[in-house]
Short mmCIF file of C-alpha atoms in Angstrom, two decimals:
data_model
loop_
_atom_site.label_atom_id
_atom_site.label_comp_id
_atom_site.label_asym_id
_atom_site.label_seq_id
_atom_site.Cartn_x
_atom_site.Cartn_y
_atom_site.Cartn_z
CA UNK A 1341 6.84 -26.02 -4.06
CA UNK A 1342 10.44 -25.58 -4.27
CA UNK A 1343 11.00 -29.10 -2.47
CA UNK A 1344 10.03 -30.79 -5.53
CA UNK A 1345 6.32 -31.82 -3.32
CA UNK A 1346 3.42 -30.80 -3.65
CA UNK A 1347 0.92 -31.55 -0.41
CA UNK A 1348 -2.64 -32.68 -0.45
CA UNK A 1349 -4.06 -31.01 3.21
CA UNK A 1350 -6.99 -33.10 5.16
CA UNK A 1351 -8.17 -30.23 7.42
CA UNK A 1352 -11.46 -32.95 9.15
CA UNK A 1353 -9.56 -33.08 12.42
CA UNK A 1354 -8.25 -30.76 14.57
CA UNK A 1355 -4.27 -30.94 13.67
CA UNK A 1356 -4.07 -30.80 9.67
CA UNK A 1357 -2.20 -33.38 8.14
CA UNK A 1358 -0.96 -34.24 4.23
CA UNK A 1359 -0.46 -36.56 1.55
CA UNK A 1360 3.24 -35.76 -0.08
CA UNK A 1361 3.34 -36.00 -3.74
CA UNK A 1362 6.79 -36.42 -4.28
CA UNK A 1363 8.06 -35.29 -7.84
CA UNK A 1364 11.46 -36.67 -9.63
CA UNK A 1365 14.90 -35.32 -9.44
CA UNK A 1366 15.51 -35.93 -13.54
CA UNK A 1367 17.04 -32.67 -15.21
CA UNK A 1368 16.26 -31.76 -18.57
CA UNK A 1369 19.54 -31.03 -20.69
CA UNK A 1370 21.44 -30.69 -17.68
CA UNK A 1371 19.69 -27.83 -16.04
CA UNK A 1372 19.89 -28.76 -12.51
CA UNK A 1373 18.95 -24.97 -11.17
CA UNK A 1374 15.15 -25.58 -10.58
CA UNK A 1375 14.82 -28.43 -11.71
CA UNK A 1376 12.42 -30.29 -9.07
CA UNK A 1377 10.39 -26.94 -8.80
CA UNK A 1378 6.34 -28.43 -8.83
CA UNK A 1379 5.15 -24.63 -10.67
CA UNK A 1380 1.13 -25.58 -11.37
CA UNK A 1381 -1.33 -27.55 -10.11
CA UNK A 1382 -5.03 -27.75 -10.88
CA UNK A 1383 -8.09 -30.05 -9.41
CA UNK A 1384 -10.75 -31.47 -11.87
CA UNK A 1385 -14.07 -30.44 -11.41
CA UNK A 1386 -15.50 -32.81 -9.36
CA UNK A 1387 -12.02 -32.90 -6.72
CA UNK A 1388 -11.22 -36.76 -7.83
CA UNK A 1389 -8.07 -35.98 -9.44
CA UNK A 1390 -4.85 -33.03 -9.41
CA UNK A 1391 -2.49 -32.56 -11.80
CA UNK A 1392 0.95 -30.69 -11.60
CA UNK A 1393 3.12 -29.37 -13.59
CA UNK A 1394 7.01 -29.21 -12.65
CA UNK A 1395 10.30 -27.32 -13.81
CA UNK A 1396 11.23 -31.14 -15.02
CA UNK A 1397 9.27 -30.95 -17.81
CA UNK A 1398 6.69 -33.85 -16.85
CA UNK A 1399 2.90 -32.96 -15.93
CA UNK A 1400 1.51 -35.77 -13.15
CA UNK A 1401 -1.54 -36.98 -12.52
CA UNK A 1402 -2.57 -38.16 -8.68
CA UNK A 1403 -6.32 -38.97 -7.04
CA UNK A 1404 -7.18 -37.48 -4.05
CA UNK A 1405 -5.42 -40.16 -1.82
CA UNK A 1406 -2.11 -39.09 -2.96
CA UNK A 1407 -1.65 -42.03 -5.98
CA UNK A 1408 0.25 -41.39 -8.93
CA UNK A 1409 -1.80 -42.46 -11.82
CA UNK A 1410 -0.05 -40.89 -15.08
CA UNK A 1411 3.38 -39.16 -15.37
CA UNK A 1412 3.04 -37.53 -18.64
CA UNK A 1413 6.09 -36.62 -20.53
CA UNK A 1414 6.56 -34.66 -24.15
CA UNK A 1415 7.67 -31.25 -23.04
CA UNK A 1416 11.28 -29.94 -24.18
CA UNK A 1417 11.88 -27.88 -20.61
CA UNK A 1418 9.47 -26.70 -17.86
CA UNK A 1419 6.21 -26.10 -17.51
CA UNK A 1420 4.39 -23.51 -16.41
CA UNK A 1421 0.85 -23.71 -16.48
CA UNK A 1422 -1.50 -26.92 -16.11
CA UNK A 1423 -5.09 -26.79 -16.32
CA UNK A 1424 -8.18 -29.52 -17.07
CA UNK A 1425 -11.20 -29.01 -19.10
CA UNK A 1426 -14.42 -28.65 -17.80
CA UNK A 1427 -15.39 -32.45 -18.50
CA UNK A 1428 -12.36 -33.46 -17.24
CA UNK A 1429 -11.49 -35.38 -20.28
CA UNK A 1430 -8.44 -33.19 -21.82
CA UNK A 1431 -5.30 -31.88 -19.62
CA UNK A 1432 -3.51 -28.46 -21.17
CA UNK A 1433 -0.11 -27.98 -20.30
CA UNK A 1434 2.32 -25.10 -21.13
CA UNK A 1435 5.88 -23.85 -21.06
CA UNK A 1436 9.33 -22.69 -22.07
CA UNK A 1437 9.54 -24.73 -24.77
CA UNK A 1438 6.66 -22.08 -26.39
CA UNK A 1439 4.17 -25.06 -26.92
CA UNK A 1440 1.06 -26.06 -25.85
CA UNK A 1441 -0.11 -29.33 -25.14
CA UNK A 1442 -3.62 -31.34 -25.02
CA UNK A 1443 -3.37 -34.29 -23.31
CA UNK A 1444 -5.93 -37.30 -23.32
CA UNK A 1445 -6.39 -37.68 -19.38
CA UNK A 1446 -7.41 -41.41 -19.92
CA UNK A 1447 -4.78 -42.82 -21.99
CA UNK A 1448 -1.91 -40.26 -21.00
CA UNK A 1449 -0.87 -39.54 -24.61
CA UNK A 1450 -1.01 -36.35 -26.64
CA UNK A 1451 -4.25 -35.56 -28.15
CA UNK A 1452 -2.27 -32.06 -29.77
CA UNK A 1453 0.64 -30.04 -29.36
CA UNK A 1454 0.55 -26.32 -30.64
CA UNK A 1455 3.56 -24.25 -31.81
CA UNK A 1456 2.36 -21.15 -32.48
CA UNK A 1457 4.02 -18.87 -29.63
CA UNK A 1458 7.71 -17.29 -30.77
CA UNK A 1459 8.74 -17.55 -26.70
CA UNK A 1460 7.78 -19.56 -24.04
CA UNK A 1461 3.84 -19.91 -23.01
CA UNK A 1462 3.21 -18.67 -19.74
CA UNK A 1463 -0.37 -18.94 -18.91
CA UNK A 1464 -3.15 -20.51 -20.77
CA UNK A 1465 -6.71 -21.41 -19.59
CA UNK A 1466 -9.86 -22.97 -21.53
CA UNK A 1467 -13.14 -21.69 -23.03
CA UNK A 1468 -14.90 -25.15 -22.98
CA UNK A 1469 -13.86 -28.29 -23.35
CA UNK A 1470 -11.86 -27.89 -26.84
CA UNK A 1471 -11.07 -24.05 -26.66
CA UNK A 1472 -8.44 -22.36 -24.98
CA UNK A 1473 -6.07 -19.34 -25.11
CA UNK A 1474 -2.72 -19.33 -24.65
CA UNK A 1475 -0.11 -15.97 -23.79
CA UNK A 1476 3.58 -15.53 -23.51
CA UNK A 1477 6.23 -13.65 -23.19
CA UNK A 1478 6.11 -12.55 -27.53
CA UNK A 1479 3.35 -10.56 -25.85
CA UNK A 1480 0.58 -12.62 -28.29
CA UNK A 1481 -2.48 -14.37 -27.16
CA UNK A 1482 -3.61 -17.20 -29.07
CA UNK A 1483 -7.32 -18.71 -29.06
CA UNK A 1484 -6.90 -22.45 -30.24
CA UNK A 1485 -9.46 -25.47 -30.77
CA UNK A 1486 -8.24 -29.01 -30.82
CA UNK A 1487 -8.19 -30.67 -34.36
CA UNK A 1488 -7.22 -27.21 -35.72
CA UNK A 1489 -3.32 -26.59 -37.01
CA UNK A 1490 -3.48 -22.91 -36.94
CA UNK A 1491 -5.04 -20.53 -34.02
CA UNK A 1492 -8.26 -19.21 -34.64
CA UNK A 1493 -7.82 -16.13 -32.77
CA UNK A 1494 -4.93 -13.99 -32.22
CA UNK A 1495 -5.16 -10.86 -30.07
CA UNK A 1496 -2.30 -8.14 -30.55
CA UNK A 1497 -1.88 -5.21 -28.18
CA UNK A 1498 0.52 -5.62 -25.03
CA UNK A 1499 3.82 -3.93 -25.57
CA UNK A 1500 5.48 -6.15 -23.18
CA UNK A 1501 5.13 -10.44 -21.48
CA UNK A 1502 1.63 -11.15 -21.30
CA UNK A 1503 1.57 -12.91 -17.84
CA UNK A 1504 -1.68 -14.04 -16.88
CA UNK A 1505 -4.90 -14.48 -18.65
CA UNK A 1506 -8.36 -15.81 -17.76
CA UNK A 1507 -12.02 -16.30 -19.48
CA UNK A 1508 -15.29 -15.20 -17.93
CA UNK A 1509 -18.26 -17.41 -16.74
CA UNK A 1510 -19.35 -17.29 -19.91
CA UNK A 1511 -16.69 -18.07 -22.38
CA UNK A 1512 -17.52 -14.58 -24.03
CA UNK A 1513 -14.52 -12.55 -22.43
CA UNK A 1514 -10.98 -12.77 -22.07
CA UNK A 1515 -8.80 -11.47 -19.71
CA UNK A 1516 -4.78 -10.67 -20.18
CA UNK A 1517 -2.55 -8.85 -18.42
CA UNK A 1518 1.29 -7.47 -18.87
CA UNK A 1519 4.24 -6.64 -18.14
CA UNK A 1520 3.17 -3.48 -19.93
CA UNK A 1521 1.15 -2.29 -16.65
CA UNK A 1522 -2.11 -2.56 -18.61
CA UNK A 1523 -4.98 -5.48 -18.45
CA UNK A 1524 -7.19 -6.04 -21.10
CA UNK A 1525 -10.71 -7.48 -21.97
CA UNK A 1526 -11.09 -9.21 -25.93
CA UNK A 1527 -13.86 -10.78 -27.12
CA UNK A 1528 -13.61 -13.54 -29.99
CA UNK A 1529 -16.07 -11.17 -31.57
CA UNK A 1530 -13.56 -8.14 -31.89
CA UNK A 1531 -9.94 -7.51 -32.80
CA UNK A 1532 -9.47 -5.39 -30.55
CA UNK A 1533 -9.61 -5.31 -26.86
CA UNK A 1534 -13.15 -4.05 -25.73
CA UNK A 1535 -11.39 -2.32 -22.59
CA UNK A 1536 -7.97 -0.95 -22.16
CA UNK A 1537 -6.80 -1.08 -18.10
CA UNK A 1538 -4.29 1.60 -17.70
CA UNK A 1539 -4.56 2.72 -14.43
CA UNK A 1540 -1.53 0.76 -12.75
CA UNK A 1541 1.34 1.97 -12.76
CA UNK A 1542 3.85 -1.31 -12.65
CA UNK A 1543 3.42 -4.85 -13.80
CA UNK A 1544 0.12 -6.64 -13.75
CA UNK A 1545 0.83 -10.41 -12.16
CA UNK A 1546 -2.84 -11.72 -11.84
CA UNK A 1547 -6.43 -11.07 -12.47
CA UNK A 1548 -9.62 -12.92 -12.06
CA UNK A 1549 -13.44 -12.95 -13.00
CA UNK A 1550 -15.67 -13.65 -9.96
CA UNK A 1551 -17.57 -16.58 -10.80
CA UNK A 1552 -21.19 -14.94 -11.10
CA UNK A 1553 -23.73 -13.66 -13.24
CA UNK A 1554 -24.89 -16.17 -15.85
CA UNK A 1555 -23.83 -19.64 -16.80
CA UNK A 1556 -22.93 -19.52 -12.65
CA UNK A 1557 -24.71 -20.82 -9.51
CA UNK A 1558 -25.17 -17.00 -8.77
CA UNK A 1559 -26.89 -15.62 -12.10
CA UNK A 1560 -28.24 -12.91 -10.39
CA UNK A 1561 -24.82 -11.74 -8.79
CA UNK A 1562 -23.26 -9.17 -11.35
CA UNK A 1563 -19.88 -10.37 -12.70
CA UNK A 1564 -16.54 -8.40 -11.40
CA UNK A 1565 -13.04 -8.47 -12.25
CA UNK A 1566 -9.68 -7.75 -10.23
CA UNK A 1567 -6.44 -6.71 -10.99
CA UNK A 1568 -3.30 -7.01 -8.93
CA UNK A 1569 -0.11 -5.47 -9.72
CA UNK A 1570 3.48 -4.97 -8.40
CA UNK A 1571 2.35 -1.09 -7.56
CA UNK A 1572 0.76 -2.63 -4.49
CA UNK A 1573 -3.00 -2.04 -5.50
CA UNK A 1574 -5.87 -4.13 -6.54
CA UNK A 1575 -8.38 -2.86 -8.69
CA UNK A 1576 -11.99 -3.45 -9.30
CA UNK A 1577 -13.81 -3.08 -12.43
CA UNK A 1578 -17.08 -2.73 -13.95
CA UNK A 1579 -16.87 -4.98 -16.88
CA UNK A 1580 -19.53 -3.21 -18.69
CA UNK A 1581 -18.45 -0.07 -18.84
CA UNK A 1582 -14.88 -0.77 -17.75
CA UNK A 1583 -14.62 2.37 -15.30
CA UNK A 1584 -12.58 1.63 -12.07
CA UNK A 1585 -14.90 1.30 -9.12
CA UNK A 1586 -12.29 0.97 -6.91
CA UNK A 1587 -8.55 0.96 -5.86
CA UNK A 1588 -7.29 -1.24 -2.83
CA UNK A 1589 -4.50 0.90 -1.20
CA UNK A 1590 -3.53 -0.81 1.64
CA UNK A 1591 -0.64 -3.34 0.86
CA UNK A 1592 2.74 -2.02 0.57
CA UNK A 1593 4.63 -4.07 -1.74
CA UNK A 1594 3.50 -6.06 -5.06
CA UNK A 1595 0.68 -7.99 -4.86
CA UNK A 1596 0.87 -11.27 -6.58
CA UNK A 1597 -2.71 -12.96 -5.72
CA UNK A 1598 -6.34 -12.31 -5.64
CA UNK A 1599 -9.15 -14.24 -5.46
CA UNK A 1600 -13.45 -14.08 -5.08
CA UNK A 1601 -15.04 -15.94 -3.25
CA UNK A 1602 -17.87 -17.91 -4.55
CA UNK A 1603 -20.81 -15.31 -4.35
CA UNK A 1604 -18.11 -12.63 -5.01
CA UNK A 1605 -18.86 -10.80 -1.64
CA UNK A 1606 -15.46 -11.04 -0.43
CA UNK A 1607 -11.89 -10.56 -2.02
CA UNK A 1608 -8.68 -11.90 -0.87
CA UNK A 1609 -5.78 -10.48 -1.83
CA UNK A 1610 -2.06 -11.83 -0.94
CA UNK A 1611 1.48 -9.28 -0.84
CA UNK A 1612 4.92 -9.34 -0.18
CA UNK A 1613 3.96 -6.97 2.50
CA UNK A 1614 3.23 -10.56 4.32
CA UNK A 1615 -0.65 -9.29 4.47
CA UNK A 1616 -3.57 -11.07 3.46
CA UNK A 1617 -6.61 -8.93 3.30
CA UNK A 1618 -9.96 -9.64 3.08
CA UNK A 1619 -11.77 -7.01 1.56
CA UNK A 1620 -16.49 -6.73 1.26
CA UNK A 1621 -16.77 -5.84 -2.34
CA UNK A 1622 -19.97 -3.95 -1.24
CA UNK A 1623 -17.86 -1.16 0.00
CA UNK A 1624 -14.10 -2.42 -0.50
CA UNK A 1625 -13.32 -2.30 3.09
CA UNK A 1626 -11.22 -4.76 4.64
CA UNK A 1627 -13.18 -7.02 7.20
CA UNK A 1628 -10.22 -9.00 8.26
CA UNK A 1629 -6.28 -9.12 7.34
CA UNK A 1630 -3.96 -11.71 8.61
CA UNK A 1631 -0.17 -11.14 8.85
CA UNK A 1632 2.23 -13.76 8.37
CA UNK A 1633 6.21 -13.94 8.33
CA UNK A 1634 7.30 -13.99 4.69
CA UNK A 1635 5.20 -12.82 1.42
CA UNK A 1636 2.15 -14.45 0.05
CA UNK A 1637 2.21 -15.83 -3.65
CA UNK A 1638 -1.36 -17.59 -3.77
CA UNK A 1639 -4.47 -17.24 -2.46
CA UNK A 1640 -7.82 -19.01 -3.14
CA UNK A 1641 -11.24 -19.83 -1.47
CA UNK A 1642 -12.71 -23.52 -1.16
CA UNK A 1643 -15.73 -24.33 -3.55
CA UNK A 1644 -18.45 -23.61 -0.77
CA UNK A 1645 -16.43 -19.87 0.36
CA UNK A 1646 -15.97 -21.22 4.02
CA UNK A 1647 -12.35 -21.72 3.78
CA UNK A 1648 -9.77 -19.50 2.58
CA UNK A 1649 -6.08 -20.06 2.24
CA UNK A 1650 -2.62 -18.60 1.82
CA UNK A 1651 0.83 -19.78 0.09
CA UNK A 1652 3.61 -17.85 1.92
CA UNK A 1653 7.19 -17.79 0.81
CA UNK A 1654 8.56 -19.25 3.56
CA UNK A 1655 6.67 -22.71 3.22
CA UNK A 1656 3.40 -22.12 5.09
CA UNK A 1657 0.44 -22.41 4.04
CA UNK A 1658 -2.35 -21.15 6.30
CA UNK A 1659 -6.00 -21.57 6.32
CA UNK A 1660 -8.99 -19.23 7.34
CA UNK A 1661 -12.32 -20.44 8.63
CA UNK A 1662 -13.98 -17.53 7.31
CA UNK A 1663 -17.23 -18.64 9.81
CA UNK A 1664 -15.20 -18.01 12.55
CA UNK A 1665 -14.38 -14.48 11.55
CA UNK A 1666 -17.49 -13.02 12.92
CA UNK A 1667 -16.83 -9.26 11.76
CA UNK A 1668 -16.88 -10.77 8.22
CA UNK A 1669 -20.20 -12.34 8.56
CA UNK A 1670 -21.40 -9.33 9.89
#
């Protein structure tokens, strides 16, 4: 948050209460603007460990009871994405100073930095455990593999900042989207994009895979993909084919968040509009919306899809209990 905290929530007893993670005050080269903004954070795998990423240029490493363990420090200005492997074992961080960097999560040095980006890196997210892609605001993506100097993918295409990006299940796909209004699906295999999104009509913020189909604990689910964009629609895709099954009309102002839930029968979507809706992706109706007093910039689901919660602008956070919403269940 802007407070320079970020809060770890115990929701076991009836009043919620937190852990405060309290981040430094240092400036880098006198920019004292934002500079105690926390602007990522990301949980391990197995929930033993978070790591943040703040506008002071340091990445921080806390366990579950709130301790800091590593404060790790080699950026040249803020960071804006933070995310762990899948074993756990490597930390990528990324920001305005254009770079990339792999950290070792046990010794708190840096395994690899990458300067390949001509502006600063605004998303990035990995294939395995040594792959990842990074995107920025030169409008390039870059697919990179630790112990390599050079990137050994680079997908051209968006006209304008490349904001978001994410990989499937699978590792197979990758999804960017832009500035430009359009999303797009690459594959390592191509050099092009294998779909071209161009049915919104303003700036794409986010977009996510639903974490099915195979290489998931629901193989047999088919995979789907979400847009959001600052036209106040979501969008849902058939990845195959990449035809539009369906547009999500009902938020009035630009939607910044969406997420599946585990088995990818519901999706949450967060707005400016102050909504959050849940939406069956059976049908795309909304089975429940909740209204709060200032927009929504995150939403996300708990690992068993019993939970979901809301970042709103003015400070709140609230959480769902999604068994108690007995129309949704229905």
């Amino acid at each position: 948050a802007g407070d320079a905290t970020a809060r770890i929530w115990s929701l076991d007893k009836a009043t919620p209460s937190s852990i405060i993670l309290p981040h430094s005050d240092n400036v880098i080269n006198g920019d004292t603007s934002h500079s105690r903004d926390v602007t990522s954070l990301d949980w391990n795998h197995e929930g033993t460990h978070l790591a943040t990423g703040s506008y002071d240029g340091r990445a921080r490493i806390w366990t579950a009871d709130g301790q800091l363990t590593k404060v790790l420090e080699h950026h040249e200005g803020p960071i804006f994405a933070i995310k762990w492997n899948r074993k756990g074992s490597y930390l990528l961080s990324g920001g305005v100073d254009k770079t990339a960097v792999v950290w070792d999560c046990q010794t708190g040095q840096v395994k690899q930095q990458f300067n390949f980006h001509s502006a600063p890196c605004l998303d990035l997210d990995w294939q395995g455990n040594t792959q990842f892609a990074t995107c920025s605001q030169d409008r390039l993506i870059h697919v990179c593999r630790l112990g390599v100097d050079r990137p050994v993918k680079t997908f051209q295409g968006h006209t304008n900042e490349v904001n978001t990006l994410r990989w499937d299940p699978s590792g197979s796909l990758l999804a960017s989207c832009s500035d430009d209004a359009t999303a797009k699906i690459w594959s390592t295999k191509h050099e092009r994009c294998v779909h071209d999104f161009r049915e919104h009509s303003k700036e794409i913020y986010t977009i996510r895979f639903s974490r099915t189909g195979p290489f998931t604990n629901f193989p047999n689910a088919r995979l789907q993909f979400a847009t959001a964009s600052f036209d106040s629609t979501v969008k849902l895709w058939d990845v195959d084919s990449g035809r539009c099954l369906h547009t999500l009309t009902e938020h009035k102002e630009a939607v910044y968040s969406v997420a599946f839930s585990p088995d990818a029968s519901l999706l949450a979507s967060g707005s400016f509009d102050n909504r959050l809706h849940l939406y069956s992706t059976r049908d795309a109706k909304i089975v429940h919306t909740y209204t709060g007093t200032s927009g929504v910039f995150e939403v996300c689901f708990n690992r068993d899809g019993t939970k979901v919660a809301a970042s709103f602008s003015d400070n709140s956070v609230v959480v769902l209990d999604i068994r108690q919403l007995k129309h949704v269940l229905a």
